[in-house]
């Protein structure tokens, strides 16, 4: 996604952000042809967007929209990483619990208190 800290938002960067958001959400679940269609659609919208940019600027905060898209993309990336961490932690605990050393602990007294 476009870095909004160094680039002023334009219709082109907004549509690039939307494209990145969609294709990243799809991940590897969609075909290259589907991703190519998404790219073609956002490219066409971007071309139209540059024509209507003055209209957009009068009716919405384009930079704010881009900043929001960046935050959503970053947030969804963090969510994805968090889910991966949770899954890894669960699998690690399962692997540890099922190992022979973990199931036979001779120092455990077997009671409470």
mmCIF file of N, CA and C in Angstrom:
data_model
loop_
_atom_site.group_PDB
_atom_site.id
_atom_site.type_symbol
_atom_site.label_atom_id
_atom_site.label_comp_id
_atom_site.label_asym_id
_atom_site.label_seq_id
_atom_site.Cartn_x
_atom_site.Cartn_y
_atom_site.Cartn_z
ATOM 1 N N UNK A 1 0.841 -1.161 0.000
ATOM 2 C CA UNK A 1 0.000 0.000 0.000
ATOM 3 C C UNK A 1 0.885 1.222 0.000
ATOM 4 N N UNK A 2 0.397 2.315 -0.540
ATOM 5 C CA UNK A 2 1.150 3.548 -0.639
ATOM 6 C C UNK A 2 1.373 4.137 0.738
ATOM 7 N N UNK A 3 2.577 4.626 0.981
ATOM 8 C CA UNK A 3 2.927 5.243 2.248
ATOM 9 C C UNK A 3 2.406 6.670 2.243
ATOM 10 N N UNK A 4 1.405 6.963 3.058
ATOM 11 C CA UNK A 4 0.805 8.286 3.054
ATOM 12 C C UNK A 4 1.641 9.309 3.805
ATOM 13 N N UNK A 5 2.696 8.900 4.466
ATOM 14 C CA UNK A 5 3.527 9.863 5.159
ATOM 15 C C UNK A 5 4.422 10.604 4.190
ATOM 16 N N UNK A 6 4.682 10.044 3.023
ATOM 17 C CA UNK A 6 5.548 10.705 2.054
ATOM 18 C C UNK A 6 4.824 11.092 0.780
ATOM 19 N N UNK A 7 3.628 10.585 0.560
ATOM 20 C CA UNK A 7 2.901 10.838 -0.675
ATOM 21 C C UNK A 7 1.531 11.400 -0.360
ATOM 22 N N UNK A 8 1.206 12.524 -0.985
ATOM 23 C CA UNK A 8 -0.138 13.072 -0.809
ATOM 24 C C UNK A 8 -1.134 12.153 -1.498
ATOM 25 N N UNK A 9 -2.256 11.962 -0.867
ATOM 26 C CA UNK A 9 -3.272 11.078 -1.428
ATOM 27 C C UNK A 9 -3.878 11.703 -2.686
ATOM 28 N N UNK A 10 -4.056 10.863 -3.663
ATOM 29 C CA UNK A 10 -4.717 11.221 -4.908
ATOM 30 C C UNK A 10 -5.726 10.127 -5.193
ATOM 31 N N UNK A 11 -6.617 10.325 -6.151
ATOM 32 C CA UNK A 11 -7.503 9.212 -6.505
ATOM 33 C C UNK A 11 -6.713 7.952 -6.869
ATOM 34 N N UNK A 12 -5.576 8.121 -7.521
ATOM 35 C CA UNK A 12 -4.767 6.967 -7.889
ATOM 36 C C UNK A 12 -4.282 6.211 -6.655
ATOM 37 N N UNK A 13 -3.758 6.923 -5.648
ATOM 38 C CA UNK A 13 -3.276 6.230 -4.453
ATOM 39 C C UNK A 13 -4.421 5.627 -3.655
ATOM 40 N N UNK A 14 -5.586 6.279 -3.679
ATOM 41 C CA UNK A 14 -6.747 5.722 -2.988
ATOM 42 C C UNK A 14 -7.151 4.401 -3.630
ATOM 43 N N UNK A 15 -7.236 4.377 -4.971
ATOM 44 C CA UNK A 15 -7.630 3.144 -5.641
ATOM 45 C C UNK A 15 -6.561 2.064 -5.512
ATOM 46 N N UNK A 16 -5.287 2.463 -5.482
ATOM 47 C CA UNK A 16 -4.225 1.488 -5.217
ATOM 48 C C UNK A 16 -4.405 0.892 -3.826
ATOM 49 N N UNK A 17 -4.777 1.741 -2.865
ATOM 50 C CA UNK A 17 -5.021 1.264 -1.507
ATOM 51 C C UNK A 17 -6.187 0.307 -1.431
ATOM 52 N N UNK A 18 -7.251 0.627 -2.147
ATOM 53 C CA UNK A 18 -8.415 -0.258 -2.178
ATOM 54 C C UNK A 18 -8.045 -1.589 -2.831
ATOM 55 N N UNK A 19 -7.289 -1.518 -3.920
ATOM 56 C CA UNK A 19 -6.848 -2.748 -4.588
ATOM 57 C C UNK A 19 -6.004 -3.604 -3.643
ATOM 58 N N UNK A 20 -5.059 -2.974 -2.947
ATOM 59 C CA UNK A 20 -4.213 -3.722 -2.012
ATOM 60 C C UNK A 20 -5.043 -4.347 -0.909
ATOM 61 N N UNK A 21 -6.015 -3.604 -0.409
ATOM 62 C CA UNK A 21 -6.880 -4.116 0.646
ATOM 63 C C UNK A 21 -7.638 -5.354 0.180
ATOM 64 N N UNK A 22 -8.191 -5.289 -1.023
ATOM 65 C CA UNK A 22 -8.965 -6.417 -1.560
ATOM 66 C C UNK A 22 -8.058 -7.610 -1.842
ATOM 67 N N UNK A 23 -6.957 -7.387 -2.537
ATOM 68 C CA UNK A 23 -6.101 -8.521 -2.906
ATOM 69 C C UNK A 23 -5.433 -9.143 -1.686
ATOM 70 N N UNK A 24 -5.094 -8.343 -0.692
ATOM 71 C CA UNK A 24 -4.522 -8.915 0.528
ATOM 72 C C UNK A 24 -5.568 -9.702 1.296
ATOM 73 N N UNK A 25 -6.809 -9.234 1.272
ATOM 74 C CA UNK A 25 -7.876 -9.977 1.937
ATOM 75 C C UNK A 25 -8.118 -11.319 1.253
ATOM 76 N N UNK A 26 -7.976 -11.337 -0.072
ATOM 77 C CA UNK A 26 -8.160 -12.591 -0.811
ATOM 78 C C UNK A 26 -7.025 -13.563 -0.549
ATOM 79 N N UNK A 27 -5.834 -13.023 -0.320
ATOM 80 C CA UNK A 27 -4.670 -13.874 -0.096
ATOM 81 C C UNK A 27 -4.428 -14.784 -1.273
ATOM 82 N N UNK A 28 -4.157 -16.030 -0.993
ATOM 83 C CA UNK A 28 -3.888 -17.014 -2.032
ATOM 84 C C UNK A 28 -5.147 -17.774 -2.434
ATOM 85 N N UNK A 29 -6.306 -17.303 -1.976
ATOM 86 C CA UNK A 29 -7.540 -18.033 -2.210
ATOM 87 C C UNK A 29 -8.163 -17.767 -3.574
ATOM 88 N N UNK A 30 -7.714 -16.744 -4.260
ATOM 89 C CA UNK A 30 -8.274 -16.420 -5.566
ATOM 90 C C UNK A 30 -7.238 -16.626 -6.654
ATOM 91 N N UNK A 31 -7.714 -16.885 -7.830
ATOM 92 C CA UNK A 31 -6.836 -17.153 -8.966
ATOM 93 C C UNK A 31 -6.148 -15.874 -9.431
ATOM 94 N N UNK A 32 -5.111 -16.053 -10.207
ATOM 95 C CA UNK A 32 -4.398 -14.919 -10.796
ATOM 96 C C UNK A 32 -5.330 -14.134 -11.715
ATOM 97 N N UNK A 33 -6.244 -14.829 -12.389
ATOM 98 C CA UNK A 33 -7.186 -14.158 -13.280
ATOM 99 C C UNK A 33 -8.106 -13.230 -12.489
ATOM 100 N N UNK A 34 -8.579 -13.668 -11.340
ATOM 101 C CA UNK A 34 -9.435 -12.829 -10.508
ATOM 102 C C UNK A 34 -8.669 -11.611 -10.020
ATOM 103 N N UNK A 35 -7.448 -11.824 -9.587
ATOM 104 C CA UNK A 35 -6.632 -10.705 -9.125
ATOM 105 C C UNK A 35 -6.331 -9.741 -10.275
ATOM 106 N N UNK A 36 -6.158 -10.260 -11.476
ATOM 107 C CA UNK A 36 -5.921 -9.402 -12.645
ATOM 108 C C UNK A 36 -7.164 -8.568 -12.946
ATOM 109 N N UNK A 37 -8.347 -9.156 -12.794
ATOM 110 C CA UNK A 37 -9.587 -8.402 -13.010
ATOM 111 C C UNK A 37 -9.732 -7.288 -11.977
ATOM 112 N N UNK A 38 -9.375 -7.587 -10.739
ATOM 113 C CA UNK A 38 -9.429 -6.554 -9.693
ATOM 114 C C UNK A 38 -8.468 -5.421 -10.034
ATOM 115 N N UNK A 39 -7.284 -5.769 -10.491
ATOM 116 C CA UNK A 39 -6.293 -4.757 -10.868
ATOM 117 C C UNK A 39 -6.807 -3.917 -12.041
ATOM 118 N N UNK A 40 -7.395 -4.561 -13.028
ATOM 119 C CA UNK A 40 -7.929 -3.831 -14.188
ATOM 120 C C UNK A 40 -9.041 -2.882 -13.761
ATOM 121 N N UNK A 41 -9.910 -3.340 -12.887
ATOM 122 C CA UNK A 41 -11.021 -2.496 -12.426
ATOM 123 C C UNK A 41 -10.504 -1.296 -11.643
ATOM 124 N N UNK A 42 -9.549 -1.524 -10.750
ATOM 125 C CA UNK A 42 -9.037 -0.398 -9.966
ATOM 126 C C UNK A 42 -8.219 0.552 -10.828
ATOM 127 N N UNK A 43 -7.561 0.033 -11.848
ATOM 128 C CA UNK A 43 -6.833 0.911 -12.782
ATOM 129 C C UNK A 43 -7.799 1.801 -13.547
ATOM 130 N N UNK A 44 -8.909 1.233 -13.993
ATOM 131 C CA UNK A 44 -9.918 2.019 -14.710
ATOM 132 C C UNK A 44 -10.525 3.066 -13.780
ATOM 133 N N UNK A 45 -10.844 2.672 -12.551
ATOM 134 C CA UNK A 45 -11.387 3.625 -11.590
ATOM 135 C C UNK A 45 -10.389 4.733 -11.282
ATOM 136 N N UNK A 46 -9.123 4.378 -11.222
ATOM 137 C CA UNK A 46 -8.078 5.364 -10.968
ATOM 138 C C UNK A 46 -8.023 6.400 -12.081
ATOM 139 N N UNK A 47 -8.132 5.947 -13.336
ATOM 140 C CA UNK A 47 -8.117 6.869 -14.476
ATOM 141 C C UNK A 47 -9.317 7.813 -14.407
ATOM 142 N N UNK A 48 -10.475 7.269 -14.062
ATOM 143 C CA UNK A 48 -11.671 8.098 -13.918
ATOM 144 C C UNK A 48 -11.501 9.043 -12.731
ATOM 145 N N UNK A 49 -10.909 8.532 -11.669
ATOM 146 C CA UNK A 49 -10.712 9.332 -10.462
ATOM 147 C C UNK A 49 -9.872 10.558 -10.704
ATOM 148 N N UNK A 50 -8.848 10.438 -11.543
ATOM 149 C CA UNK A 50 -8.018 11.605 -11.794
ATOM 150 C C UNK A 50 -8.773 12.672 -12.578
ATOM 151 N N UNK A 51 -9.770 12.261 -13.354
ATOM 152 C CA UNK A 51 -10.592 13.235 -14.086
ATOM 153 C C UNK A 51 -11.532 13.966 -13.122
ATOM 154 N N UNK A 52 -12.075 13.233 -12.165
ATOM 155 C CA UNK A 52 -13.040 13.830 -11.243
ATOM 156 C C UNK A 52 -12.405 14.256 -9.913
ATOM 157 N N UNK A 53 -11.088 14.298 -9.874
ATOM 158 C CA UNK A 53 -10.393 14.652 -8.628
ATOM 159 C C UNK A 53 -10.877 15.969 -8.026
ATOM 160 N N UNK A 54 -11.057 17.038 -8.818
ATOM 161 C CA UNK A 54 -11.555 18.279 -8.203
ATOM 162 C C UNK A 54 -12.917 18.087 -7.531
ATOM 163 N N UNK A 55 -13.771 17.293 -8.139
ATOM 164 C CA UNK A 55 -15.079 17.008 -7.546
ATOM 165 C C UNK A 55 -14.909 16.233 -6.244
ATOM 166 N N UNK A 56 -14.030 15.241 -6.249
ATOM 167 C CA UNK A 56 -13.783 14.447 -5.040
ATOM 168 C C UNK A 56 -13.272 15.320 -3.908
ATOM 169 N N UNK A 57 -12.342 16.220 -4.226
ATOM 170 C CA UNK A 57 -11.753 17.076 -3.203
ATOM 171 C C UNK A 57 -12.801 17.966 -2.544
ATOM 172 N N UNK A 58 -13.822 18.363 -3.309
ATOM 173 C CA UNK A 58 -14.894 19.198 -2.756
ATOM 174 C C UNK A 58 -15.866 18.402 -1.892
ATOM 175 N N UNK A 59 -15.900 17.083 -2.058
ATOM 176 C CA UNK A 59 -16.927 16.290 -1.391
ATOM 177 C C UNK A 59 -16.402 15.286 -0.371
ATOM 178 N N UNK A 60 -15.105 15.109 -0.323
ATOM 179 C CA UNK A 60 -14.558 14.188 0.677
ATOM 180 C C UNK A 60 -13.109 14.525 0.955
ATOM 181 N N UNK A 61 -12.658 14.051 2.073
ATOM 182 C CA UNK A 61 -11.266 14.216 2.479
ATOM 183 C C UNK A 61 -10.485 13.032 1.922
ATOM 184 N N UNK A 62 -9.880 13.225 0.745
ATOM 185 C CA UNK A 62 -9.179 12.139 0.065
ATOM 186 C C UNK A 62 -8.014 11.639 0.914
ATOM 187 N N UNK A 63 -7.271 12.555 1.534
ATOM 188 C CA UNK A 63 -6.154 12.147 2.393
ATOM 189 C C UNK A 63 -6.664 11.347 3.595
ATOM 190 N N UNK A 64 -7.774 11.789 4.172
ATOM 191 C CA UNK A 64 -8.362 11.051 5.288
ATOM 192 C C UNK A 64 -8.806 9.659 4.871
ATOM 193 N N UNK A 65 -9.373 9.548 3.678
ATOM 194 C CA UNK A 65 -9.770 8.247 3.152
ATOM 195 C C UNK A 65 -8.556 7.338 3.002
ATOM 196 N N UNK A 66 -7.489 7.885 2.447
ATOM 197 C CA UNK A 66 -6.270 7.089 2.265
ATOM 198 C C UNK A 66 -5.689 6.681 3.611
ATOM 199 N N UNK A 67 -5.665 7.611 4.552
ATOM 200 C CA UNK A 67 -5.154 7.278 5.886
ATOM 201 C C UNK A 67 -5.984 6.167 6.526
ATOM 202 N N UNK A 68 -7.290 6.219 6.334
ATOM 203 C CA UNK A 68 -8.154 5.160 6.856
ATOM 204 C C UNK A 68 -7.870 3.820 6.212
ATOM 205 N N UNK A 69 -7.669 3.818 4.896
ATOM 206 C CA UNK A 69 -7.339 2.567 4.201
ATOM 207 C C UNK A 69 -6.028 1.983 4.716
ATOM 208 N N UNK A 70 -5.047 2.834 4.933
ATOM 209 C CA UNK A 70 -3.760 2.370 5.451
ATOM 210 C C UNK A 70 -3.937 1.755 6.835
ATOM 211 N N UNK A 71 -4.725 2.403 7.688
ATOM 212 C CA UNK A 71 -4.956 1.876 9.032
ATOM 213 C C UNK A 71 -5.668 0.524 8.989
ATOM 214 N N UNK A 72 -6.655 0.402 8.101
ATOM 215 C CA UNK A 72 -7.365 -0.878 7.971
ATOM 216 C C UNK A 72 -6.398 -1.963 7.524
ATOM 217 N N UNK A 73 -5.565 -1.648 6.522
ATOM 218 C CA UNK A 73 -4.608 -2.639 6.020
ATOM 219 C C UNK A 73 -3.618 -3.036 7.108
ATOM 220 N N UNK A 74 -3.106 -2.063 7.835
ATOM 221 C CA UNK A 74 -2.162 -2.361 8.912
ATOM 222 C C UNK A 74 -2.848 -3.164 10.016
ATOM 223 N N UNK A 75 -4.064 -2.768 10.356
ATOM 224 C CA UNK A 75 -4.805 -3.467 11.397
ATOM 225 C C UNK A 75 -5.129 -4.900 11.011
ATOM 226 N N UNK A 76 -5.525 -5.101 9.751
ATOM 227 C CA UNK A 76 -5.841 -6.464 9.321
ATOM 228 C C UNK A 76 -4.573 -7.309 9.290
ATOM 229 N N UNK A 77 -3.450 -6.690 8.955
ATOM 230 C CA UNK A 77 -2.171 -7.414 8.999
ATOM 231 C C UNK A 77 -1.829 -7.821 10.421
ATOM 232 N N UNK A 78 -2.077 -6.928 11.378
ATOM 233 C CA UNK A 78 -1.819 -7.251 12.778
ATOM 234 C C UNK A 78 -2.758 -8.344 13.279
ATOM 235 N N UNK A 79 -4.016 -8.289 12.846
ATOM 236 C CA UNK A 79 -4.970 -9.334 13.233
ATOM 237 C C UNK A 79 -4.507 -10.682 12.688
ATOM 238 N N UNK A 80 -4.105 -10.691 11.424
ATOM 239 C CA UNK A 80 -3.638 -11.934 10.812
ATOM 240 C C UNK A 80 -2.424 -12.484 11.550
ATOM 241 N N UNK A 81 -1.479 -11.610 11.884
ATOM 242 C CA UNK A 81 -0.296 -12.054 12.630
ATOM 243 C C UNK A 81 -0.689 -12.573 14.008
ATOM 244 N N UNK A 82 -1.646 -11.888 14.648
ATOM 245 C CA UNK A 82 -2.103 -12.333 15.959
ATOM 246 C C UNK A 82 -2.747 -13.705 15.907
ATOM 247 N N UNK A 83 -3.573 -13.933 14.901
ATOM 248 C CA UNK A 83 -4.208 -15.246 14.742
ATOM 249 C C UNK A 83 -3.138 -16.319 14.513
ATOM 250 N N UNK A 84 -2.158 -16.019 13.676
ATOM 251 C CA UNK A 84 -1.072 -16.973 13.427
ATOM 252 C C UNK A 84 -0.313 -17.265 14.717
ATOM 253 N N UNK A 85 -0.071 -16.235 15.547
ATOM 254 C CA UNK A 85 0.616 -16.434 16.829
ATOM 255 C C UNK A 85 -0.204 -17.321 17.758
ATOM 256 N N UNK A 86 -1.525 -17.081 17.778
ATOM 257 C CA UNK A 86 -2.401 -17.894 18.632
ATOM 258 C C UNK A 86 -2.375 -19.350 18.194
ATOM 259 N N UNK A 87 -2.494 -19.573 16.896
ATOM 260 C CA UNK A 87 -2.483 -20.943 16.376
ATOM 261 C C UNK A 87 -1.145 -21.619 16.681
ATOM 262 N N UNK A 88 -0.047 -20.890 16.483
ATOM 263 C CA UNK A 88 1.274 -21.451 16.772
ATOM 264 C C UNK A 88 1.405 -21.784 18.254
ATOM 265 N N UNK A 89 0.895 -20.918 19.117
ATOM 266 C CA UNK A 89 0.975 -21.165 20.557
ATOM 267 C C UNK A 89 0.170 -22.392 20.948
ATOM 268 N N UNK A 90 -0.989 -22.559 20.357
ATOM 269 C CA UNK A 90 -1.828 -23.723 20.658
ATOM 270 C C UNK A 90 -1.133 -24.996 20.194
ATOM 271 N N UNK A 91 -0.583 -24.951 18.970
ATOM 272 C CA UNK A 91 0.106 -26.135 18.461
ATOM 273 C C UNK A 91 1.351 -26.443 19.284
ATOM 274 N N UNK A 92 2.063 -25.427 19.729
ATOM 275 C CA UNK A 92 3.259 -25.647 20.539
ATOM 276 C C UNK A 92 2.874 -26.299 21.857
ATOM 277 N N UNK A 93 1.817 -25.829 22.468
ATOM 278 C CA UNK A 93 1.361 -26.389 23.736
ATOM 279 C C UNK A 93 0.896 -27.827 23.542
ATOM 280 N N UNK A 94 0.171 -28.094 22.460
ATOM 281 C CA UNK A 94 -0.273 -29.462 22.170
ATOM 282 C C UNK A 94 0.921 -30.377 21.975
ATOM 283 N N UNK A 95 1.922 -29.896 21.214
ATOM 284 C CA UNK A 95 3.110 -30.702 20.965
ATOM 285 C C UNK A 95 3.847 -30.985 22.264
ATOM 286 N N UNK A 96 3.945 -30.000 23.139
ATOM 287 C CA UNK A 96 4.628 -30.178 24.417
ATOM 288 C C UNK A 96 3.849 -31.139 25.307
ATOM 289 N N UNK A 97 2.533 -30.987 25.341
ATOM 290 C CA UNK A 97 1.699 -31.840 26.196
ATOM 291 C C UNK A 97 1.690 -33.284 25.722
ATOM 292 N N UNK A 98 1.856 -33.512 24.431
ATOM 293 C CA UNK A 98 1.799 -34.879 23.934
ATOM 294 C C UNK A 98 3.156 -35.559 23.917
ATOM 295 N N UNK A 99 4.220 -34.820 24.248
ATOM 296 C CA UNK A 99 5.542 -35.446 24.260
ATOM 297 C C UNK A 99 5.671 -36.340 25.485
ATOM 298 N N UNK A 100 6.433 -37.426 25.412
ATOM 299 C CA UNK A 100 6.555 -38.359 26.543
ATOM 300 C C UNK A 100 7.093 -37.689 27.798
ATOM 301 N N UNK A 101 8.012 -36.766 27.675
ATOM 302 C CA UNK A 101 8.590 -36.110 28.843
ATOM 303 C C UNK A 101 7.553 -35.271 29.578
ATOM 304 N N UNK A 102 6.627 -34.720 28.853
ATOM 305 C CA UNK A 102 5.628 -33.854 29.482
ATOM 306 C C UNK A 102 4.521 -34.654 30.147
ATOM 307 N N UNK A 103 4.259 -35.859 29.684
ATOM 308 C CA UNK A 103 3.146 -36.630 30.245
ATOM 309 C C UNK A 103 3.556 -37.427 31.477
ATOM 310 N N UNK A 104 4.824 -37.655 31.676
ATOM 311 C CA UNK A 104 5.272 -38.374 32.873
ATOM 312 C C UNK A 104 6.125 -37.455 33.708
ATOM 313 N N UNK A 105 5.532 -36.837 34.698
ATOM 314 C CA UNK A 105 6.228 -35.913 35.560
ATOM 315 C C UNK A 105 6.261 -36.517 36.954
ATOM 316 N N UNK A 106 7.400 -37.040 37.346
ATOM 317 C CA UNK A 106 7.500 -37.768 38.612
ATOM 318 C C UNK A 106 7.446 -36.855 39.823
ATOM 319 N N UNK A 107 7.641 -35.545 39.665
ATOM 320 C CA UNK A 107 7.615 -34.656 40.813
ATOM 321 C C UNK A 107 6.200 -34.170 41.151
ATOM 322 N N UNK A 108 5.231 -34.503 40.354
ATOM 323 C CA UNK A 108 3.858 -34.088 40.612
ATOM 324 C C UNK A 108 3.270 -34.948 41.721
ATOM 325 N N UNK A 109 2.680 -34.282 42.739
ATOM 326 C CA UNK A 109 2.163 -35.019 43.887
ATOM 327 C C UNK A 109 0.772 -35.577 43.666
ATOM 328 N N UNK A 110 0.070 -35.032 42.679
ATOM 329 C CA UNK A 110 -1.242 -35.575 42.352
ATOM 330 C C UNK A 110 -2.380 -35.032 43.176
ATOM 331 N N UNK A 111 -2.142 -34.177 44.128
ATOM 332 C CA UNK A 111 -3.225 -33.636 44.949
ATOM 333 C C UNK A 111 -3.184 -32.127 44.999
ATOM 334 N N UNK A 112 -4.197 -31.587 45.632
ATOM 335 C CA UNK A 112 -4.252 -30.136 45.816
ATOM 336 C C UNK A 112 -3.844 -29.826 47.234
ATOM 337 N N UNK A 113 -2.970 -28.840 47.370
ATOM 338 C CA UNK A 113 -2.580 -28.329 48.692
ATOM 339 C C UNK A 113 -1.677 -29.201 49.370
#
